[in-house]
Short mmCIF file of C-alpha atoms and ligand atoms in Angstrom, two decimals:
data_model
loop_
_atom_site.label_atom_id
_atom_site.label_comp_id
_atom_site.label_asym_id
_atom_site.label_seq_id
_atom_site.Cartn_x
_atom_site.Cartn_y
_atom_site.Cartn_z
CA UNK A 1 128.42 218.61 157.44
CA UNK A 2 132.09 218.46 156.16
CA UNK A 3 133.11 216.66 159.41
CA UNK A 4 130.45 213.97 158.92
CA UNK A 5 131.56 213.46 155.29
CA UNK A 6 135.37 213.19 156.61
CA UNK A 7 134.22 210.75 159.18
CA UNK A 8 132.29 208.64 156.65
CA UNK A 9 135.25 208.58 154.27
CA UNK A 10 137.83 207.72 157.32
CA UNK A 11 135.46 204.93 158.32
CA UNK A 12 135.64 203.70 154.63
CA UNK A 13 139.18 204.11 154.17
CA UNK A 14 139.75 202.03 157.25
CA UNK A 15 137.40 199.20 156.22
CA UNK A 16 139.20 199.30 152.61
CA UNK A 17 142.58 199.23 154.21
CA UNK A 18 141.47 196.16 156.63
CA UNK A 19 140.13 194.24 153.66
CA UNK A 20 143.27 194.67 151.45
CA UNK A 21 145.09 193.56 154.54
CA UNK A 22 142.95 190.55 155.00
CA UNK A 23 143.04 189.78 151.44
CA UNK A 24 146.89 190.21 151.39
CA UNK A 25 147.24 187.99 154.24
CA UNK A 26 144.98 185.29 152.72
CA UNK A 27 147.03 185.32 149.44
CA UNK A 28 150.32 185.40 151.50
CA UNK A 29 149.89 183.06 154.29
CA UNK A 30 152.45 183.22 157.16
CA UNK A 31 155.66 180.75 157.12
CA UNK A 32 158.70 180.65 159.23
CA UNK A 33 160.32 179.64 155.71
CA UNK A 34 159.61 179.65 152.05
CA UNK A 35 156.24 178.20 151.39
CA UNK A 36 155.81 175.73 148.36
CA UNK A 37 154.69 177.78 145.25
CA UNK A 38 150.92 178.19 144.31
CA UNK A 39 148.02 180.42 144.70
CA UNK A 40 145.11 180.60 147.23
CA UNK A 41 142.58 181.89 144.95
CA UNK A 42 139.70 183.84 146.21
CA UNK A 43 139.21 184.54 149.88
CA UNK A 44 137.29 181.64 151.66
CA UNK A 45 136.31 179.95 148.52
CA UNK A 46 139.99 179.36 147.32
CA UNK A 47 140.33 177.15 144.31
CA UNK A 48 137.55 174.78 145.42
CA UNK A 49 135.49 175.04 142.18
CA UNK A 50 138.27 174.08 140.00
CA UNK A 51 139.41 171.48 142.31
CA UNK A 52 135.72 170.02 142.49
CA UNK A 53 135.11 170.03 138.67
CA UNK A 54 134.04 166.72 137.49
CA UNK A 55 136.55 164.56 135.62
CA UNK A 56 137.06 161.27 133.93
CA UNK A 57 137.78 158.80 137.14
CA UNK A 58 140.65 157.22 135.40
CA UNK A 59 142.52 160.37 134.86
CA UNK A 60 144.08 162.58 137.38
CA UNK A 61 142.10 165.82 137.78
CA UNK A 62 143.04 168.58 135.41
CA UNK A 63 143.43 171.00 138.22
CA UNK A 64 146.20 168.83 139.58
CA UNK A 65 147.96 168.27 136.17
CA UNK A 66 148.01 171.93 135.47
CA UNK A 67 149.29 172.98 138.69
CA UNK A 68 152.20 170.39 138.65
CA UNK A 69 153.14 171.55 135.18
CA UNK A 70 153.27 175.22 136.53
CA UNK A 71 154.62 174.73 140.05
CA UNK A 72 156.28 171.21 140.21
CA UNK A 73 155.12 168.15 142.55
CA UNK A 74 154.52 170.17 145.82
CA UNK A 75 152.18 173.09 145.67
CA UNK A 76 149.90 175.17 147.97
CA UNK A 77 146.22 175.96 147.27
CA UNK A 78 143.16 176.79 149.50
CA UNK A 79 140.21 174.25 149.30
CA UNK A 80 136.91 174.31 151.42
CA UNK A 81 138.26 177.36 153.20
CA UNK A 82 141.20 175.54 154.52
CA UNK A 83 144.84 175.83 153.80
CA UNK A 84 146.23 172.98 151.75
CA UNK A 85 149.53 171.48 150.34
CA UNK A 86 149.05 169.00 147.58
CA UNK A 87 151.83 166.86 146.96
CA UNK A 88 152.77 164.31 143.83
CA UNK A 89 155.98 163.35 145.14
CA UNK A 90 156.18 159.87 146.20
CA UNK A 91 159.06 160.60 148.55
CA UNK A 92 157.28 163.37 150.34
CA UNK A 93 153.90 161.44 150.46
CA UNK A 94 155.65 158.57 152.10
CA UNK A 95 157.51 160.69 154.69
CA UNK A 96 154.15 162.49 155.72
CA UNK A 97 152.43 159.07 155.68
CA UNK A 98 155.20 157.62 158.14
CA UNK A 99 155.82 160.42 160.63
CA UNK A 100 152.25 162.30 160.65
CA UNK A 101 149.53 160.44 162.36
CA UNK A 102 146.67 163.10 162.33
CA UNK A 103 143.88 162.40 159.80
CA UNK A 104 143.22 164.96 157.35
CA UNK A 105 139.52 165.67 156.94
CA UNK A 106 137.52 168.98 156.41
CA UNK A 107 135.23 170.20 159.06
CA UNK A 108 132.26 168.67 157.57
CA UNK A 109 133.90 165.25 158.02
CA UNK A 110 135.15 165.92 161.44
CA UNK A 111 131.67 167.13 162.44
CA UNK A 112 130.32 163.68 161.15
CA UNK A 113 132.91 161.41 162.73
CA UNK A 114 133.31 163.42 166.09
CA UNK A 115 136.58 164.61 167.70
CA UNK A 116 136.32 161.66 170.15
CA UNK A 117 135.83 158.93 167.24
CA UNK A 118 138.11 156.08 167.88
CA UNK A 119 139.91 156.36 164.61
CA UNK A 120 140.35 160.25 164.91
CA UNK A 121 141.28 160.33 168.46
CA UNK A 122 144.95 159.84 168.65
CA UNK A 123 144.83 157.94 172.21
CA UNK A 124 142.13 155.37 170.75
CA UNK A 125 143.41 155.12 167.31
CA UNK A 126 145.89 152.08 167.96
CA UNK A 127 143.12 150.27 169.69
CA UNK A 128 140.61 151.01 167.16
CA UNK A 129 142.89 149.58 164.38
CA UNK A 130 143.70 146.47 166.65
CA UNK A 131 140.02 145.80 166.99
CA UNK A 132 139.40 146.13 163.43
CA UNK A 133 142.00 143.92 162.33
CA UNK A 134 140.72 141.20 164.36
CA UNK A 135 137.55 140.63 162.24
CA UNK A 136 138.76 142.49 159.07
CA UNK A 137 142.31 141.32 158.93
CA UNK A 138 143.41 138.24 156.81
CA UNK A 139 142.69 135.73 159.79
CA UNK A 140 139.21 137.17 160.41
CA UNK A 141 138.11 137.24 156.85
CA UNK A 142 139.71 133.68 156.25
CA UNK A 143 137.71 131.93 159.24
CA UNK A 144 134.44 133.79 159.23
CA UNK A 145 133.70 136.56 156.76
CA UNK A 146 134.32 134.77 153.48
CA UNK A 147 131.32 132.57 153.98
CA UNK A 148 128.96 135.48 154.48
CA UNK A 149 130.31 137.43 151.61
CA UNK A 150 130.10 134.41 149.34
CA UNK A 151 126.56 133.60 150.15
CA UNK A 152 125.14 137.29 150.05
CA UNK A 153 126.93 137.69 146.63
CA UNK A 154 125.77 134.45 145.18
CA UNK A 155 122.14 135.14 146.50
CA UNK A 156 121.99 138.86 145.08
CA UNK A 157 123.67 137.75 141.75
CA UNK A 158 120.84 134.98 141.26
CA UNK A 159 118.14 137.44 141.99
CA UNK A 160 119.48 139.83 139.74
CA UNK A 161 119.70 137.29 136.86
CA UNK A 162 116.13 136.37 137.60
CA UNK A 163 115.18 140.00 137.04
CA UNK A 164 117.55 140.48 134.16
CA UNK A 165 119.31 143.38 135.51
CA UNK A 166 121.52 144.30 138.82
CA UNK A 167 122.62 147.48 140.07
CA UNK A 168 126.51 147.22 141.00
CA UNK A 169 126.76 149.86 143.40
CA UNK A 170 123.48 149.07 145.27
CA UNK A 171 124.25 145.34 145.36
CA UNK A 172 127.81 145.89 146.66
CA UNK A 173 126.44 148.43 149.27
CA UNK A 174 123.77 145.80 150.49
CA UNK A 175 126.47 143.33 150.68
CA UNK A 176 128.65 145.63 153.06
CA UNK A 177 125.75 146.61 155.27
CA UNK A 178 124.50 143.30 155.62
CA UNK A 179 128.10 141.51 156.04
CA UNK A 180 129.17 144.28 158.63
CA UNK A 181 125.81 144.63 160.26
CA UNK A 182 125.95 140.64 161.19
CA UNK A 183 129.35 140.72 162.15
CA UNK A 184 128.70 143.44 164.65
CA UNK A 185 125.16 142.91 165.83
CA UNK A 186 124.52 139.19 165.02
CA UNK A 187 121.14 138.27 163.85
CA UNK A 188 118.82 141.34 163.63
CA UNK A 189 115.06 141.56 163.59
CA UNK A 190 114.22 142.05 159.95
CA UNK A 191 112.59 145.43 160.79
CA UNK A 192 115.75 146.68 162.32
CA UNK A 193 117.88 145.37 159.28
CA UNK A 194 115.48 147.03 156.82
CA UNK A 195 115.62 150.56 158.70
CA UNK A 196 119.50 150.40 158.73
CA UNK A 197 119.68 149.65 154.97
CA UNK A 198 117.13 152.53 154.62
CA UNK A 199 119.50 154.86 156.29
CA UNK A 200 121.74 154.76 153.64
CA UNK A 201 119.10 156.09 151.20
CA UNK A 202 119.09 159.14 153.58
CA UNK A 203 122.81 159.60 153.44
CA UNK A 204 123.84 162.31 151.09
CA UNK A 205 126.53 161.19 148.60
CA UNK A 206 127.84 164.87 148.38
CA UNK A 207 129.41 164.90 151.81
CA UNK A 208 132.68 166.19 150.96
CA UNK A 209 131.94 169.64 150.88
CA UNK A 210 131.92 173.06 152.64
CA UNK A 211 131.33 172.50 156.37
CA UNK A 212 128.51 174.95 157.12
CA UNK A 213 125.68 172.97 159.01
CA UNK A 214 122.71 175.03 157.73
CA UNK A 215 119.48 173.45 156.48
CA UNK A 216 119.45 172.48 152.88
CA UNK A 217 123.38 171.79 152.70
CA UNK A 218 124.99 168.24 152.60
CA UNK A 219 126.74 168.85 155.83
CA UNK A 220 123.09 169.25 157.42
CA UNK A 221 121.66 166.29 155.89
CA UNK A 222 124.84 164.18 156.61
CA UNK A 223 124.54 165.30 160.37
CA UNK A 224 120.90 164.20 160.30
CA UNK A 225 121.37 160.78 158.55
CA UNK A 226 124.09 160.30 161.00
CA UNK A 227 121.56 160.55 163.90
CA UNK A 228 119.07 158.42 162.58
CA UNK A 229 121.47 155.66 161.95
CA UNK A 230 122.91 155.95 165.47
CA UNK A 231 119.56 155.85 166.85
CA UNK A 232 118.79 152.41 165.15
CA UNK A 233 122.01 151.11 165.98
CA UNK A 234 121.53 152.05 169.75
CA UNK A 235 117.91 150.85 169.82
CA UNK A 236 118.86 147.45 168.45
CA UNK A 237 121.73 147.15 170.83
CA UNK A 238 120.02 147.87 173.97
CA UNK A 239 116.94 145.68 172.94
CA UNK A 240 119.30 142.84 172.39
CA UNK A 241 121.09 143.40 175.61
CA UNK A 242 117.94 143.57 177.50
CA UNK A 243 116.55 140.21 175.86
CA UNK A 244 120.13 138.60 176.51
CA UNK A 245 120.52 137.93 172.84
CA UNK A 246 123.66 136.97 171.23
CA UNK A 247 125.66 139.75 169.64
CA UNK A 248 128.02 139.80 166.55
CA UNK A 249 131.75 139.03 166.79
CA UNK A 250 132.59 142.75 167.28
CA UNK A 251 130.32 143.72 169.99
CA UNK A 252 131.23 140.34 171.72
CA UNK A 253 134.86 141.43 171.53
CA UNK A 254 133.84 145.00 172.82
CA UNK A 255 131.27 143.94 175.40
CA UNK A 256 133.70 141.21 176.50
CA UNK A 257 136.32 143.58 177.30
CA UNK A 258 133.76 145.78 179.22
CA UNK A 259 132.28 142.63 181.31
CA UNK A 260 135.85 141.76 182.08
CA UNK A 261 136.37 145.07 183.68
CA UNK A 262 138.82 146.61 180.71
CA UNK A 263 135.71 148.86 179.88
CA UNK A 264 137.98 150.79 177.10
CA UNK A 265 134.85 151.58 174.81
CA UNK A 266 131.58 152.92 176.02
CA UNK A 267 128.20 151.75 174.04
CA UNK A 268 128.25 155.25 172.58
CA UNK A 269 131.80 154.86 171.23
CA UNK A 270 131.30 151.59 170.12
CA UNK A 271 128.37 152.59 167.99
CA UNK A 272 130.19 155.46 166.68
CA UNK A 273 132.96 153.21 165.83
CA UNK A 274 130.88 150.98 163.87
CA UNK A 275 128.94 153.92 162.16
CA UNK A 276 132.68 155.03 160.91
CA UNK A 277 133.28 151.77 159.21
CA UNK A 278 129.91 151.41 157.58
CA UNK A 279 130.46 155.01 156.51
CA UNK A 280 134.00 154.60 155.13
CA UNK A 281 133.22 151.09 153.65
CA UNK A 282 129.92 152.20 151.84
CA UNK A 283 131.62 155.42 150.38
CA UNK A 284 134.52 153.54 148.69
CA UNK A 285 133.99 149.77 147.79
CA UNK A 286 130.81 150.17 145.88
CA UNK A 287 132.14 152.80 143.66
CA UNK A 288 135.48 151.07 142.94
CA UNK A 289 133.89 147.99 142.17
CA UNK A 290 131.38 149.65 139.98
CA UNK A 291 134.28 151.39 138.23
CA UNK A 292 136.18 147.98 137.98
CA UNK A 293 132.92 146.26 136.48
CA UNK A 294 133.11 149.15 133.72
CA UNK A 295 136.46 148.72 132.91
CA UNK A 296 136.05 144.74 132.62
CA UNK A 297 132.92 145.43 130.34
CA UNK A 298 135.04 147.69 128.22
CA UNK A 299 137.60 145.04 127.60
CA UNK A 300 136.27 142.00 126.28
CA UNK A 301 139.72 139.97 126.49
CA UNK A 302 139.53 140.60 130.34
CA UNK A 303 136.14 139.47 130.45
CA UNK A 304 136.68 136.29 128.79
CA UNK A 305 140.03 135.51 130.88
CA UNK A 306 137.95 136.15 133.99
CA UNK A 307 135.36 133.70 132.74
CA UNK A 308 137.90 131.10 132.17
CA UNK A 309 139.34 131.55 135.44
CA UNK A 310 135.97 131.11 137.38
CA UNK A 311 134.49 128.40 135.25
CA UNK A 312 137.68 126.77 135.95
CA UNK A 313 137.32 126.99 139.63
CA UNK A 314 133.67 125.93 139.84
CA UNK A 315 134.54 122.94 137.34
CA UNK A 316 137.42 121.85 139.65
CA UNK A 317 134.84 121.91 142.72
CA UNK A 318 132.45 119.68 140.71
CA UNK A 319 134.97 117.28 139.71
CA UNK A 320 136.45 116.86 143.20
CA UNK A 321 132.81 117.01 144.55
CA UNK A 322 133.56 119.58 146.94
CA UNK A 323 130.79 121.96 148.72
CA UNK A 324 129.81 124.98 146.42
CA UNK A 325 130.84 127.31 149.01
CA UNK A 326 134.07 129.28 148.11
CA UNK A 327 137.02 128.58 150.18
CA UNK A 328 140.16 130.75 151.15
CA UNK A 329 142.09 128.38 148.80
CA UNK A 330 139.62 129.33 145.88
CA UNK A 331 140.11 132.88 146.50
CA UNK A 332 143.85 132.56 146.72
CA UNK A 333 143.76 130.75 143.27
CA UNK A 334 142.00 133.57 141.56
CA UNK A 335 145.51 135.06 139.94
CA UNK A 336 143.92 136.82 137.02
CA UNK A 337 141.09 138.38 139.11
CA UNK A 338 143.81 139.63 141.70
CA UNK A 339 145.56 141.40 138.73
CA UNK A 340 142.37 142.90 137.42
CA UNK A 341 141.64 144.00 140.95
CA UNK A 342 145.16 145.54 141.64
CA UNK A 343 145.08 147.17 138.10
CA UNK A 344 141.53 148.68 138.72
CA UNK A 345 142.86 150.06 142.07
CA UNK A 346 146.11 151.41 140.23
CA UNK A 347 143.90 153.21 137.58
CA UNK A 348 141.05 154.42 139.74
CA UNK A 349 143.38 156.01 142.29
CA UNK A 350 142.96 159.60 140.95
CA UNK A 351 142.00 161.14 144.48
CA UNK A 352 144.58 161.64 147.30
CA UNK A 353 145.27 158.59 149.30
CA UNK A 354 147.59 160.30 151.93
CA UNK A 355 145.27 162.82 153.97
CA UNK A 356 146.84 164.48 157.00
CA UNK A 357 146.81 167.49 159.20
CA UNK A 358 150.35 168.72 159.12
CA UNK A 359 151.18 168.42 162.97
CA UNK A 360 154.70 170.27 162.92
CA UNK A 361 156.73 172.13 160.51
CA UNK A 362 158.39 170.04 157.67
CA UNK A 363 161.32 171.00 155.51
CA UNK A 364 161.23 169.71 151.97
CA UNK A 365 164.15 171.02 149.89
CA UNK A 366 163.67 174.73 149.82
CA UNK A 367 160.00 174.60 151.07
CA UNK A 368 158.60 174.83 154.33
CA UNK A 369 155.41 173.13 155.05
CA UNK A 370 153.81 174.83 158.27
CA UNK A 371 152.01 172.95 160.92
CA UNK A 372 148.14 173.12 160.67
CA UNK A 373 147.84 172.87 157.04
CA UNK A 374 146.07 170.09 155.10
CA UNK A 375 147.95 167.67 153.35
CA UNK A 376 146.75 165.94 150.15
CA UNK A 377 149.35 163.28 148.93
CA UNK A 378 148.23 161.97 145.22
CA UNK A 379 149.52 158.59 143.93
CA UNK A 380 150.72 160.52 140.78
CA UNK A 381 153.30 157.54 140.53
CA UNK A 382 150.42 155.30 139.57
CA UNK A 383 150.62 157.38 136.17
CA UNK A 384 154.27 157.75 135.77
CA UNK A 385 155.22 156.12 132.41
CA UNK A 386 158.73 155.24 133.83
CA UNK A 387 157.00 152.86 136.26
CA UNK A 388 154.02 151.79 134.38
CA UNK A 389 154.01 151.31 130.59
CA UNK A 390 151.11 153.23 128.91
CA UNK A 391 149.77 154.18 132.44
CA UNK A 392 146.46 155.32 131.36
CA UNK A 393 145.56 151.87 129.70
CA UNK A 394 143.66 149.36 131.66
CA UNK A 395 146.10 146.38 131.53
CA UNK A 396 145.85 143.65 134.27
CA UNK A 397 148.43 141.44 132.34
CA UNK A 398 151.07 144.18 133.64
CA UNK A 399 150.75 142.53 136.99
CA UNK A 400 151.81 138.90 136.12
CA UNK A 401 154.16 137.29 138.08
CA UNK A 402 154.18 140.17 140.59
CA UNK A 403 153.44 139.73 144.35
CA UNK A 404 149.91 140.94 144.45
CA UNK A 405 149.46 140.60 148.40
CA UNK A 406 151.27 143.74 148.95
CA UNK A 407 148.96 146.68 149.72
CA UNK A 408 151.43 149.34 149.62
CA UNK A 409 154.86 150.12 147.93
CA UNK A 410 156.79 152.90 146.60
CA UNK A 411 154.93 152.39 143.12
CA UNK A 412 151.61 151.56 144.52
CA UNK A 413 149.66 153.13 147.15
CA UNK A 414 145.87 152.97 146.79
CA UNK A 415 145.30 152.30 150.44
CA UNK A 416 147.39 155.03 151.69
CA UNK A 417 150.61 154.45 153.91
CA UNK A 418 151.88 154.50 157.21
CA UNK A 419 149.96 154.49 160.44
CA UNK A 420 146.64 155.47 158.69
CA UNK A 421 146.98 152.58 156.01
CA UNK A 422 143.43 151.41 155.20
CA UNK A 423 142.28 148.62 157.59
CA UNK A 424 139.62 147.60 155.13
CA UNK A 425 142.27 146.75 152.36
CA UNK A 426 141.77 142.90 152.67
CA UNK A 427 138.11 143.12 153.10
CA UNK A 428 137.67 145.31 150.02
CA UNK A 429 140.03 142.89 147.83
CA UNK A 430 137.95 139.72 149.14
CA UNK A 431 134.54 141.46 148.53
CA UNK A 432 135.60 142.48 144.81
CA UNK A 433 137.15 139.19 143.95
CA UNK A 434 133.89 137.06 145.26
CA UNK A 435 131.77 139.52 143.31
CA UNK A 436 133.56 139.16 140.21
CA UNK A 437 133.72 135.31 140.70
CA UNK A 438 129.83 135.26 140.72
CA UNK A 439 129.35 137.79 137.94
CA UNK A 440 131.75 136.15 135.73
CA UNK A 441 129.58 132.97 135.82
CA UNK A 442 126.49 134.65 134.15
CA UNK A 443 126.12 136.37 130.81
CA UNK A 444 126.42 140.08 131.52
CA UNK A 445 127.18 143.48 130.03
CA UNK A 446 127.26 147.03 131.47
CA UNK A 447 125.09 149.55 129.53
CA UNK A 448 127.36 151.53 127.25
CA UNK A 449 126.15 154.84 128.66
CA UNK A 450 127.68 154.13 131.91
CA UNK A 451 130.31 156.80 132.90
CA UNK A 452 132.72 156.59 135.90
CA UNK A 453 133.51 160.18 137.11
CA UNK A 454 135.09 161.87 139.88
CA UNK A 455 134.38 164.74 141.90
CA UNK A 456 136.90 164.02 144.72
CA UNK A 457 134.96 160.78 145.44
CA UNK A 458 133.91 158.34 142.63
CA UNK A 459 130.57 158.72 141.01
CA UNK A 460 128.42 157.18 138.50
CA UNK A 461 125.83 159.68 137.24
CA UNK A 462 123.90 157.27 134.99
CA UNK A 463 124.01 154.60 137.26
CA UNK A 464 125.82 151.14 137.41
CA UNK A 465 123.27 148.81 136.13
CA UNK A 466 124.30 145.57 134.22
CA UNK A 467 122.18 143.43 132.43
CA UNK A 468 122.62 139.93 133.48
CA UNK A 469 121.04 136.42 132.71
CA UNK A 470 121.97 132.54 133.03
CA UNK A 471 124.66 131.45 130.77
CA UNK A 472 122.79 128.37 129.23
CA UNK A 473 126.03 126.37 128.91
CA UNK A 474 126.58 126.83 132.69
CA UNK A 475 123.09 125.94 133.96
CA UNK A 476 124.25 122.69 134.93
CA UNK A 477 126.40 124.00 137.53
CA UNK A 478 123.52 125.96 139.17
CA UNK A 479 123.98 125.73 142.72
CA UNK A 480 127.72 126.08 142.62
C1 HEM B 501 138.19 150.22 147.43
C2 HEM B 501 138.04 150.65 148.61
C3 HEM B 501 138.96 151.55 149.52
C4 HEM B 501 139.88 152.42 149.53
C5 HEM B 501 140.37 152.74 147.74
C6 HEM B 501 140.21 152.82 150.50
C7 HEM B 501 141.21 153.72 150.63
C8 HEM B 501 141.71 154.35 152.03
C9 HEM B 501 142.70 155.19 152.00
C10 HEM B 501 143.38 155.85 150.86
C11 HEM B 501 142.75 155.51 153.47
C12 HEM B 501 143.66 156.65 154.00
C13 HEM B 501 145.00 156.18 154.45
C14 HEM B 501 145.91 157.31 154.65
O1 HEM B 501 145.52 158.50 155.02
O2 HEM B 501 147.25 157.23 154.51
C15 HEM B 501 142.02 154.75 154.04
C16 HEM B 501 141.77 154.79 155.38
C17 HEM B 501 140.74 153.89 156.04
N1 HEM B 501 140.16 152.94 155.52
FE1 HEM B 501 139.90 152.43 153.66
N2 HEM B 501 139.55 152.39 151.89
C18 HEM B 501 138.67 151.48 150.97
C19 HEM B 501 137.64 150.49 151.67
C20 HEM B 501 137.79 150.47 152.98
C21 HEM B 501 136.77 149.74 153.87
C22 HEM B 501 135.79 148.64 153.28
C23 HEM B 501 136.73 149.89 155.18
C24 HEM B 501 136.27 149.26 156.34
C25 HEM B 501 135.24 148.33 156.21
C26 HEM B 501 138.01 150.94 155.24
C27 HEM B 501 138.27 151.49 156.41
C28 HEM B 501 139.18 152.36 156.63
C29 HEM B 501 139.68 152.94 157.68
C30 HEM B 501 138.89 152.84 159.06
C31 HEM B 501 140.55 153.96 157.52
C32 HEM B 501 141.30 155.03 158.48
C33 HEM B 501 142.29 154.17 159.15
C34 HEM B 501 143.08 154.70 160.26
O3 HEM B 501 142.78 156.15 160.37
O4 HEM B 501 143.89 154.39 160.89
N3 HEM B 501 138.36 151.20 153.98
N4 HEM B 501 141.28 154.12 153.11
#
């Protein structure tokens, strides 16, 4: 009897020792040098719950501010089951962005995009960027995309004005999907276009979560939504190919290469690539645009100045008897609008903009960052009072006279930096400017209860509706 008791006691002690050892190892990860200070939180959960607390989108998360006060600009933590280094030091962020090429994403995102995704895979990464630049770079936007965005924004805005209200996020999302779908697939059957747009409603918002692919979780719904979208895309492509119908510019480039023998991208990979662009574009721009509209709506002086700028552009076109369509020159002349967009990108950059998996050991001062850790670089510099006076104030005029064509500098990096710098930056700015152009020509206001929050990604829990109606004074310029 005593022997059984002793055996159980020994097993239990062993389990306790093992558990303590495991917890000790969790709290004190291995490193060849001194790790940045910080805490790893509870086993597996780490500090995820504190990190994911909802906060005002134009203020840096309390979690990061608190840690910076306690540990300085470089600290360690654990999020979503992974080991993470957070940096608010612009020098460190730029160095990692410049020298490290591995995209930092939790397993849930990796599962969504796939290891062989053109942007994720290091061998195809450059090709994916150059392909994207062909239609989303300035030249592609200038030659072709601007007309589509202009027409779609104008049409959706008119429809909103007729109904008296417009959902900014939803409208922006529709414009992106319609615009990209046309660029990729060419004209689509209305049924397929409808199904593609519908896929977004199945796509869960809360994708940046723990990676367990179990029914009922965000990761599970996300993979299901992806499969559904891929199916629609594939069916449309194969049907178009079989009927010999014309594709959009992007697939023409891809299939042109294939027919020419280069065969660099298979149909599956091409679909995966398009899916990636759809997801990223749709998860970023509508939220930032809605936040921008909220910031404008809260600042009547900004709203007034925008109205003056855009009515001026329309008046100029009427006087010169030019066509109503916006031209690249019109876009470039929207100086104040560019100041508004830049300021909005600065102030809403309250999430990390340099995300990498550390590929080799780095030494920063006394600290060693081991390979394999996730790196999150926050653009803390956007809120540095030495660089921006009253940094928490939305003040587009602070950009007066500055070069606004620059997408990255030592004091401004909403689109990241280095080899993974956002390839959609010019497309976003164009879309936002044209949207603001058309909206400014109506009488509009955003509901006061609208709040713009962040839980890693931007969210508007009470919606992003604006009340919109024709401005009687401007009715004469309808059609422009
Ligand atoms: C306001 C909207 C947007 C913001 C704030 C934004 C921001 C970013 C950031 C911070 C990165 C990571 C850079 C890094 O790790 O250094 C990124 C990468 C990327 N973005 Fe955007 N983005 C936006 C819209 C778009 C759009 C509309 C598209 C495509 C149509 C797009 C496509 C991409 C792609 C493909 C990457 C990965 C690039 C690579 O790995 O080489 N983004 N974006």
